PDB file of C-alpha atoms in Angstrom:
ATOM      1  CA  MET A   1      20.141  16.746 -25.403  1.00  0.00           C
ATOM      2  CA  SER A   2      22.322  19.753 -24.476  1.00  0.00           C
ATOM      3  CA  ASP A   3      25.195  19.074 -21.692  1.00  0.00           C
ATOM      4  CA  ASN A   4      24.798  22.338 -19.726  1.00  0.00           C
ATOM      5  CA  PRO A   5      24.149  21.220 -16.164  1.00  0.00           C
ATOM      6  CA  GLN A   6      21.293  23.881 -15.764  1.00  0.00           C
ATOM      7  CA  ASP A   7      19.916  23.453 -18.696  1.00  0.00           C
ATOM      8  CA  THR A   8      19.287  19.273 -18.150  1.00  0.00           C
ATOM      9  CA  PHE A   9      18.318  20.114 -14.591  1.00  0.00           C
ATOM     10  CA  VAL A  10      15.784  21.938 -16.110  1.00  0.00           C
ATOM     11  CA  SER A  11      14.560  19.979 -19.017  1.00  0.00           C
ATOM     12  CA  HIS A  12      14.012  17.314 -15.504  1.00  0.00           C
ATOM     13  CA  LEU A  13      12.098  19.539 -13.161  1.00  0.00           C
ATOM     14  CA  VAL A  14       9.380  20.139 -16.850  1.00  0.00           C
ATOM     15  CA  GLU A  15       9.427  16.536 -17.150  1.00  0.00           C
ATOM     16  CA  LEU A  16       8.887  15.710 -13.625  1.00  0.00           C
ATOM     17  CA  ARG A  17       5.766  18.415 -14.008  1.00  0.00           C
ATOM     18  CA  ASN A  18       4.419  17.841 -17.025  1.00  0.00           C
ATOM     19  CA  ARG A  19       3.984  13.669 -15.484  1.00  0.00           C
ATOM     20  CA  LEU A  20       2.127  15.510 -12.554  1.00  0.00           C
ATOM     21  CA  VAL A  21      -0.039  17.587 -14.321  1.00  0.00           C
ATOM     22  CA  VAL A  22      -0.740  13.450 -15.570  1.00  0.00           C
ATOM     23  CA  CYS A  23      -1.105  11.547 -12.634  1.00  0.00           C
ATOM     24  CA  LEU A  24      -3.392  14.487 -10.737  1.00  0.00           C
ATOM     25  CA  ILE A  25      -5.850  14.649 -14.307  1.00  0.00           C
ATOM     26  CA  VAL A  26      -6.101  10.953 -13.985  1.00  0.00           C
ATOM     27  CA  PHE A  27      -7.208  10.946 -10.604  1.00  0.00           C
ATOM     28  CA  GLY A  28      -9.134  14.339 -10.693  1.00  0.00           C
ATOM     29  CA  VAL A  29     -11.077  11.912 -13.638  1.00  0.00           C
ATOM     30  CA  ILE A  30     -11.630   8.745 -11.410  1.00  0.00           C
ATOM     31  CA  LEU A  31     -12.590  10.953  -8.137  1.00  0.00           C
ATOM     32  CA  VAL A  32     -15.509  13.330  -9.591  1.00  0.00           C
ATOM     33  CA  PRO A  33     -17.520  11.097 -10.871  1.00  0.00           C
ATOM     34  CA  LEU A  34     -17.033   9.615  -6.982  1.00  0.00           C
ATOM     35  CA  VAL A  35     -18.346  12.839  -5.312  1.00  0.00           C
ATOM     36  CA  THR A  36     -20.128  14.583  -7.611  1.00  0.00           C
ATOM     37  CA  PRO A  37     -24.719  14.070  -8.492  1.00  0.00           C
ATOM     38  CA  PRO A  38     -25.398  11.754  -9.872  1.00  0.00           C
ATOM     39  CA  TRP A  39     -23.200  10.056  -9.376  1.00  0.00           C
ATOM     40  CA  PHE A  40     -22.450  10.076  -5.721  1.00  0.00           C
ATOM     41  CA  ILE A  41     -21.077   7.353  -3.852  1.00  0.00           C
ATOM     42  CA  ALA A  42     -19.479   8.307  -1.955  1.00  0.00           C
ATOM     43  CA  GLY A  43     -21.641   7.438   1.565  1.00  0.00           C
ATOM     44  CA  LYS A  44     -21.387   4.456  -0.896  1.00  0.00           C
ATOM     45  CA  LEU A  45     -17.927   3.779  -0.340  1.00  0.00           C
ATOM     46  CA  TYR A  46     -18.036   4.437   3.285  1.00  0.00           C
ATOM     47  CA  ASP A  47     -20.658   1.816   4.341  1.00  0.00           C
ATOM     48  CA  PHE A  48     -18.766  -1.071   2.413  1.00  0.00           C
ATOM     49  CA  LEU A  49     -15.978   0.370   4.564  1.00  0.00           C
ATOM     50  CA  ALA A  50     -18.005   0.442   7.701  1.00  0.00           C
ATOM     51  CA  ALA A  51     -19.704  -2.666   6.618  1.00  0.00           C
ATOM     52  CA  PRO A  52     -16.699  -4.883   8.509  1.00  0.00           C
ATOM     53  CA  MET A  53     -18.242  -3.156  11.817  1.00  0.00           C
ATOM     54  CA  MET A  54     -21.478  -2.808  11.567  1.00  0.00           C
ATOM     55  CA  ALA A  55     -21.584  -6.194  10.921  1.00  0.00           C
ATOM     56  CA  ALA A  56     -20.113  -6.931  14.331  1.00  0.00           C
ATOM     57  CA  LEU A  57     -22.631  -4.950  16.345  1.00  0.00           C
ATOM     58  CA  PRO A  58     -25.729  -5.251  17.612  1.00  0.00           C
ATOM     59  CA  GLN A  59     -28.251  -5.234  14.862  1.00  0.00           C
ATOM     60  CA  GLY A  60     -29.934  -1.797  14.251  1.00  0.00           C
ATOM     61  CA  SER A  61     -25.966   0.169  15.327  1.00  0.00           C
ATOM     62  CA  LYS A  62     -25.053   3.032  13.563  1.00  0.00           C
ATOM     63  CA  MET A  63     -22.089   4.688  14.401  1.00  0.00           C
ATOM     64  CA  ILE A  64     -21.778   8.796  14.720  1.00  0.00           C
ATOM     65  CA  ALA A  65     -20.651  11.548  13.266  1.00  0.00           C
ATOM     66  CA  THR A  66     -19.401  14.347  16.557  1.00  0.00           C
ATOM     67  CA  GLY A  67     -17.504  16.331  13.626  1.00  0.00           C
ATOM     68  CA  VAL A  68     -20.174  18.836  12.525  1.00  0.00           C
ATOM     69  CA  ILE A  69     -19.124  18.517   8.494  1.00  0.00           C
ATOM     70  CA  ALA A  70     -17.892  14.974   9.746  1.00  0.00           C
ATOM     71  CA  PRO A  71     -20.651  12.974   7.509  1.00  0.00           C
ATOM     72  CA  PHE A  72     -19.676  15.006   4.631  1.00  0.00           C
ATOM     73  CA  PHE A  73     -16.021  15.485   4.556  1.00  0.00           C
ATOM     74  CA  ILE A  74     -15.248  11.215   5.878  1.00  0.00           C
ATOM     75  CA  PRO A  75     -16.754  10.752   2.679  1.00  0.00           C
ATOM     76  CA  LEU A  76     -15.042  12.819   0.891  1.00  0.00           C
ATOM     77  CA  LYS A  77     -11.959  11.496   2.468  1.00  0.00           C
ATOM     78  CA  ILE A  78     -12.934   8.142   1.300  1.00  0.00           C
ATOM     79  CA  ALA A  79     -13.267   9.514  -2.411  1.00  0.00           C
ATOM     80  CA  MET A  80     -10.140  10.330  -2.466  1.00  0.00           C
ATOM     81  CA  MET A  81      -8.920   7.414  -1.153  1.00  0.00           C
ATOM     82  CA  THR A  82     -10.934   4.896  -3.539  1.00  0.00           C
ATOM     83  CA  ALA A  83      -9.057   7.244  -6.308  1.00  0.00           C
ATOM     84  CA  PHE A  84      -5.593   7.226  -5.427  1.00  0.00           C
ATOM     85  CA  LEU A  85      -5.999   3.246  -5.018  1.00  0.00           C
ATOM     86  CA  ILE A  86      -6.670   3.184  -8.702  1.00  0.00           C
ATOM     87  CA  ALA A  87      -4.997   5.571 -10.190  1.00  0.00           C
ATOM     88  CA  LEU A  88      -1.626   3.489  -8.791  1.00  0.00           C
ATOM     89  CA  PRO A  89      -0.987   2.245 -11.907  1.00  0.00           C
ATOM     90  CA  VAL A  90      -0.611   5.473 -13.597  1.00  0.00           C
ATOM     91  CA  ILE A  91       1.318   6.738 -11.037  1.00  0.00           C
ATOM     92  CA  LEU A  92       3.470   4.422 -10.624  1.00  0.00           C
ATOM     93  CA  TYR A  93       3.998   4.177 -14.645  1.00  0.00           C
ATOM     94  CA  GLN A  94       4.369   7.853 -14.041  1.00  0.00           C
ATOM     95  CA  LEU A  95       7.113   7.552 -11.631  1.00  0.00           C
ATOM     96  CA  TRP A  96       8.939   3.891 -14.215  1.00  0.00           C
ATOM     97  CA  ALA A  97       8.953   6.583 -17.108  1.00  0.00           C
ATOM     98  CA  PHE A  98      10.733   9.575 -15.283  1.00  0.00           C
ATOM     99  CA  VAL A  99      13.543   7.506 -13.698  1.00  0.00           C
ATOM    100  CA  ALA A 100      13.195   5.746 -16.221  1.00  0.00           C
ATOM    101  CA  PRO A 101      16.116   6.938 -18.697  1.00  0.00           C
ATOM    102  CA  GLY A 102      18.923   6.568 -16.461  1.00  0.00           C
ATOM    103  CA  LEU A 103      18.378   2.856 -15.821  1.00  0.00           C
ATOM    104  CA  TYR A 104      20.824   0.607 -16.904  1.00  0.00           C
ATOM    105  CA  LYS A 105      19.373  -2.057 -19.189  1.00  0.00           C
ATOM    106  CA  HIS A 106      19.507  -4.756 -15.846  1.00  0.00           C
ATOM    107  CA  GLU A 107      18.359  -2.275 -13.771  1.00  0.00           C
ATOM    108  CA  LYS A 108      14.703  -1.562 -16.819  1.00  0.00           C
ATOM    109  CA  ARG A 109      14.193  -5.415 -16.496  1.00  0.00           C
ATOM    110  CA  PHE A 110      14.382  -5.896 -12.530  1.00  0.00           C
ATOM    111  CA  VAL A 111      12.494  -2.074 -11.165  1.00  0.00           C
ATOM    112  CA  LEU A 112       9.314  -2.402 -14.124  1.00  0.00           C
ATOM    113  CA  PRO A 113       8.217  -5.933 -12.222  1.00  0.00           C
ATOM    114  CA  LEU A 114       9.234  -4.791  -9.121  1.00  0.00           C
ATOM    115  CA  ILE A 115       6.667  -1.360  -9.456  1.00  0.00           C
ATOM    116  CA  ILE A 116       3.806  -4.496 -10.833  1.00  0.00           C
ATOM    117  CA  SER A 117       4.201  -7.328  -8.134  1.00  0.00           C
ATOM    118  CA  SER A 118       4.633  -4.278  -4.938  1.00  0.00           C
ATOM    119  CA  THR A 119       1.236  -2.491  -6.251  1.00  0.00           C
ATOM    120  CA  VAL A 120      -0.340  -5.879  -6.489  1.00  0.00           C
ATOM    121  CA  LEU A 121       1.217  -7.303  -2.908  1.00  0.00           C
ATOM    122  CA  PHE A 122       0.259  -3.741  -1.411  1.00  0.00           C
ATOM    123  CA  PHE A 123      -4.326  -4.784  -2.686  1.00  0.00           C
ATOM    124  CA  VAL A 124      -3.260  -8.171  -1.502  1.00  0.00           C
ATOM    125  CA  GLY A 125      -2.529  -6.783   1.451  1.00  0.00           C
ATOM    126  CA  MET A 126      -5.205  -4.629   1.800  1.00  0.00           C
ATOM    127  CA  SER A 127      -7.973  -7.224   0.738  1.00  0.00           C
ATOM    128  CA  PHE A 128      -6.700  -9.788   3.700  1.00  0.00           C
ATOM    129  CA  CYS A 129      -6.863  -6.766   6.098  1.00  0.00           C
ATOM    130  CA  TYR A 130     -10.720  -6.339   4.915  1.00  0.00           C
ATOM    131  CA  PHE A 131     -11.887 -10.032   4.789  1.00  0.00           C
ATOM    132  CA  PHE A 132     -10.102 -11.361   7.386  1.00  0.00           C
ATOM    133  CA  VAL A 133      -8.876  -9.361  10.176  1.00  0.00           C
ATOM    134  CA  PHE A 134     -11.085  -7.050   9.898  1.00  0.00           C
ATOM    135  CA  LYS A 135     -13.943  -9.243  11.443  1.00  0.00           C
ATOM    136  CA  MET A 136     -11.802 -11.255  13.635  1.00  0.00           C
ATOM    137  CA  VAL A 137     -11.403  -7.668  15.191  1.00  0.00           C
ATOM    138  CA  PHE A 138     -15.148  -6.359  15.736  1.00  0.00           C
ATOM    139  CA  THR A 139     -16.030  -9.686  16.895  1.00  0.00           C
ATOM    140  CA  PHE A 140     -13.486  -9.519  19.650  1.00  0.00           C
ATOM    141  CA  ILE A 141     -14.310  -5.550  20.349  1.00  0.00           C
ATOM    142  CA  ALA A 142     -18.201  -6.015  20.482  1.00  0.00           C
ATOM    143  CA  GLN A 143     -18.034  -8.646  21.837  1.00  0.00           C
ATOM    144  CA  LEU A 144     -15.917  -7.743  25.554  1.00  0.00           C
ATOM    145  CA  ALA A 145     -17.651  -4.606  25.664  1.00  0.00           C
ATOM    146  CA  PRO A 146     -20.325  -4.254  28.702  1.00  0.00           C
ATOM    147  CA  ALA A 147     -23.342  -4.736  28.481  1.00  0.00           C
ATOM    148  CA  SER A 148     -23.933  -1.113  29.713  1.00  0.00           C
ATOM    149  CA  ILE A 149     -22.109   0.708  27.351  1.00  0.00           C
ATOM    150  CA  ASN A 150     -23.993   0.865  23.981  1.00  0.00           C
ATOM    151  CA  VAL A 151     -21.000   0.085  21.306  1.00  0.00           C
ATOM    152  CA  ALA A 152     -21.589   3.380  18.471  1.00  0.00           C
ATOM    153  CA  PRO A 153     -17.949   3.874  17.104  1.00  0.00           C
ATOM    154  CA  ASP A 154     -17.709   7.948  15.715  1.00  0.00           C
ATOM    155  CA  ILE A 155     -16.898   7.991  12.289  1.00  0.00           C
ATOM    156  CA  GLU A 156     -13.669   9.842  12.116  1.00  0.00           C
ATOM    157  CA  ASN A 157     -11.490   7.562  14.821  1.00  0.00           C
ATOM    158  CA  TYR A 158     -12.459   4.785  12.549  1.00  0.00           C
ATOM    159  CA  PHE A 159     -11.472   5.531   9.456  1.00  0.00           C
ATOM    160  CA  GLY A 160      -8.214   6.402  11.492  1.00  0.00           C
ATOM    161  CA  PHE A 161      -8.244   3.486  12.570  1.00  0.00           C
ATOM    162  CA  VAL A 162      -9.390   1.882   9.340  1.00  0.00           C
ATOM    163  CA  LEU A 163      -6.322   3.792   7.155  1.00  0.00           C
ATOM    164  CA  GLY A 164      -3.928   2.583  10.001  1.00  0.00           C
ATOM    165  CA  MET A 165      -4.967  -0.988   9.017  1.00  0.00           C
ATOM    166  CA  PHE A 166      -5.362  -1.195   5.604  1.00  0.00           C
ATOM    167  CA  MET A 167      -1.440   0.352   5.142  1.00  0.00           C
ATOM    168  CA  ALA A 168       0.584  -1.304   7.936  1.00  0.00           C
ATOM    169  CA  PHE A 169      -0.827  -4.694   6.135  1.00  0.00           C
ATOM    170  CA  GLY A 170      -0.673  -3.086   2.779  1.00  0.00           C
ATOM    171  CA  LEU A 171       3.348  -2.419   3.853  1.00  0.00           C
ATOM    172  CA  ALA A 172       4.026  -5.817   5.682  1.00  0.00           C
ATOM    173  CA  PHE A 173       3.378  -7.373   2.695  1.00  0.00           C
ATOM    174  CA  GLU A 174       5.988  -5.883   0.861  1.00  0.00           C
ATOM    175  CA  THR A 175       7.993  -7.791   3.003  1.00  0.00           C
ATOM    176  CA  PRO A 176       9.058 -10.585   0.004  1.00  0.00           C
ATOM    177  CA  ILE A 177      10.027  -7.392  -2.230  1.00  0.00           C
ATOM    178  CA  VAL A 178      11.964  -6.170   0.358  1.00  0.00           C
ATOM    179  CA  VAL A 179      13.432  -9.439   0.480  1.00  0.00           C
ATOM    180  CA  VAL A 180      14.264 -10.163  -2.645  1.00  0.00           C
ATOM    181  CA  VAL A 181      15.653  -6.267  -3.784  1.00  0.00           C
ATOM    182  CA  LEU A 182      18.249  -6.739  -0.805  1.00  0.00           C
ATOM    183  CA  VAL A 183      19.770  -9.949  -2.930  1.00  0.00           C
ATOM    184  CA  ALA A 184      19.718  -8.190  -6.132  1.00  0.00           C
ATOM    185  CA  THR A 185      21.682  -4.420  -5.592  1.00  0.00           C
ATOM    186  CA  GLY A 186      23.610  -7.407  -3.229  1.00  0.00           C
ATOM    187  CA  MET A 187      22.746  -5.492   0.287  1.00  0.00           C
ATOM    188  CA  VAL A 188      22.339  -8.833   2.011  1.00  0.00           C
ATOM    189  CA  SER A 189      23.480 -12.564   1.025  1.00  0.00           C
ATOM    190  CA  LEU A 190      20.450 -14.883   1.441  1.00  0.00           C
ATOM    191  CA  GLU A 191      22.645 -16.831   3.808  1.00  0.00           C
ATOM    192  CA  VAL A 192      22.664 -13.857   5.981  1.00  0.00           C
ATOM    193  CA  LEU A 193      18.864 -13.269   5.276  1.00  0.00           C
ATOM    194  CA  ARG A 194      18.545 -17.628   6.751  1.00  0.00           C
ATOM    195  CA  GLU A 195      20.842 -17.009   9.036  1.00  0.00           C
ATOM    196  CA  VAL A 196      18.851 -14.611  10.912  1.00  0.00           C
ATOM    197  CA  ARG A 197      14.908 -15.179  10.296  1.00  0.00           C
ATOM    198  CA  ARG A 198      14.849 -15.616  13.532  1.00  0.00           C
ATOM    199  CA  TYR A 199      14.934 -12.518  14.281  1.00  0.00           C
ATOM    200  CA  VAL A 200      12.601 -11.824  12.023  1.00  0.00           C
ATOM    201  CA  ILE A 201      10.401 -14.450  13.540  1.00  0.00           C
ATOM    202  CA  VAL A 202      10.709 -12.492  16.772  1.00  0.00           C
ATOM    203  CA  GLY A 203      10.061  -8.292  15.053  1.00  0.00           C
ATOM    204  CA  ALA A 204       7.210  -9.430  13.796  1.00  0.00           C
ATOM    205  CA  PHE A 205       5.042 -10.592  16.697  1.00  0.00           C
ATOM    206  CA  ILE A 206       6.542  -7.736  17.346  1.00  0.00           C
ATOM    207  CA  VAL A 207       5.134  -5.088  15.686  1.00  0.00           C
ATOM    208  CA  ALA A 208       2.724  -6.989  14.571  1.00  0.00           C
ATOM    209  CA  ALA A 209       1.746  -6.091  18.585  1.00  0.00           C
ATOM    210  CA  VAL A 210       2.568  -2.122  18.251  1.00  0.00           C
ATOM    211  CA  VAL A 211       0.558  -1.766  15.071  1.00  0.00           C
ATOM    212  CA  THR A 212      -2.563  -4.876  16.313  1.00  0.00           C
ATOM    213  CA  PRO A 213      -4.797  -3.853  18.594  1.00  0.00           C
ATOM    214  CA  PRO A 214      -3.768  -6.086  21.716  1.00  0.00           C
ATOM    215  CA  ASP A 215      -6.097  -9.227  21.229  1.00  0.00           C
ATOM    216  CA  VAL A 216      -3.868 -12.823  19.606  1.00  0.00           C
ATOM    217  CA  ALA A 217      -6.306 -12.767  16.442  1.00  0.00           C
ATOM    218  CA  SER A 218      -5.194  -9.888  14.827  1.00  0.00           C
ATOM    219  CA  GLN A 219      -1.504  -9.711  16.430  1.00  0.00           C
ATOM    220  CA  LEU A 220      -1.824 -13.631  14.914  1.00  0.00           C
ATOM    221  CA  ALA A 221      -3.309 -12.945  11.412  1.00  0.00           C
ATOM    222  CA  LEU A 222      -0.426 -10.414  10.670  1.00  0.00           C
ATOM    223  CA  ALA A 223       2.707 -12.154  12.493  1.00  0.00           C
ATOM    224  CA  ILE A 224       1.743 -14.833  11.060  1.00  0.00           C
ATOM    225  CA  PRO A 225       1.816 -13.821   7.226  1.00  0.00           C
ATOM    226  CA  LEU A 226       4.397 -11.634   7.666  1.00  0.00           C
ATOM    227  CA  CYS A 227       6.814 -14.771   8.440  1.00  0.00           C
ATOM    228  CA  ILE A 228       5.110 -16.645   6.005  1.00  0.00           C
ATOM    229  CA  LEU A 229       5.890 -13.367   2.847  1.00  0.00           C
ATOM    230  CA  TYR A 230       9.483 -13.436   4.594  1.00  0.00           C
ATOM    231  CA  GLU A 231       9.616 -17.320   3.801  1.00  0.00           C
ATOM    232  CA  ILE A 232       7.991 -16.520   0.520  1.00  0.00           C
ATOM    233  CA  GLY A 233      10.837 -13.866  -0.390  1.00  0.00           C
ATOM    234  CA  LEU A 234      13.811 -16.164   0.887  1.00  0.00           C
ATOM    235  CA  PHE A 235      12.475 -18.794  -2.313  1.00  0.00           C
ATOM    236  CA  ALA A 236      12.255 -16.082  -4.721  1.00  0.00           C
ATOM    237  CA  ALA A 237      15.245 -14.222  -3.810  1.00  0.00           C
ATOM    238  CA  ARG A 238      16.570 -17.658  -4.793  1.00  0.00           C
ATOM    239  CA  PHE A 239      15.558 -17.014  -8.446  1.00  0.00           C
ATOM    240  CA  VAL A 240      17.327 -13.363  -8.725  1.00  0.00           C
ATOM    241  CA  LYS A 241      20.937 -13.221 -10.576  1.00  0.00           C
ATOM    242  CA  THR A 242      22.468  -9.758  -9.422  1.00  0.00           C
ATOM    243  CA  ASP A 243      24.057  -8.699 -12.784  1.00  0.00           C
ATOM    244  CA  ASP A 244      27.317  -6.296 -11.992  1.00  0.00           C
ATOM    245  CA  THR A 245      27.881  -4.490 -15.199  1.00  0.00           C
ATOM    246  CA  ALA A 246      27.576  -1.460 -15.811  1.00  0.00           C
ATOM    247  CA  ASP A 247      25.886  -1.569 -18.814  1.00  0.00           C
ATOM    248  CA  ALA A 248      25.748   2.006 -20.024  1.00  0.00           C
ATOM    249  CA  PRO A 249      22.382   4.270 -19.322  1.00  0.00           C
ATOM    250  CA  ASP A 250      19.608   3.496 -21.794  1.00  0.00           C
ATOM    251  CA  SER A 251      18.963   6.917 -23.393  1.00  0.00           C
ATOM    252  CA  THR A 252      15.473   6.089 -25.032  1.00  0.00           C
ATOM    253  CA  GLN A 253      13.392   7.660 -23.594  1.00  0.00           C
ATOM    254  CA  ALA A 254       9.789   6.817 -21.911  1.00  0.00           C
ATOM    255  CA  THR A 255       6.499   8.233 -22.594  1.00  0.00           C
TER     256      THR A 255
END
């Protein structure tokens, strides 16, 4: 390996480019079957995403598309989101492989399980939102609609709402990871995190009130899991051993 800082920087850029190319190739390979005949299933993906709302609407109701290209563009966006989620393990591995050579050995042992667990928790958060929260939210909205109003959500607004909720619950389910990282890196002690538990509970309800629709059921559906996940993080952090030894970074290049 060259000792010239400029050569080292260029080699890192080349490696980063190569790993980004791998990510794009994997993303494209997954996306193509979703959006091209005869496997075109982007519309079916939207139907799946819209199922909780359609179940809450009166029988025979349909969504509307106010944009000219929205009936094509929104399913395409959903197909891209699906391809990204499927490719996420590969993307995270490429990220891990890029930074791994510069990590200490104890950091390597910590980071890889962290990436895997954070990915799993994000998917669990999205699944919880889709199968549990959406049913409550959409039923609440449909029941409160006056009889003189025909509830027909616009597909663009619906997609934006669903994507925002997925992000909110996916990130909320990362709470145990955040707690463990704070303790493992020594940024905050476990005792301090226990002492601020009451403030975390208040903050969880504030966050839930901001990011969810204005009904008690959906706010509780986010706030209560946040509190439980915080406690899970505190429990897991008990088994985390901070390593202050300065091992030399592993020079082995990840593949």
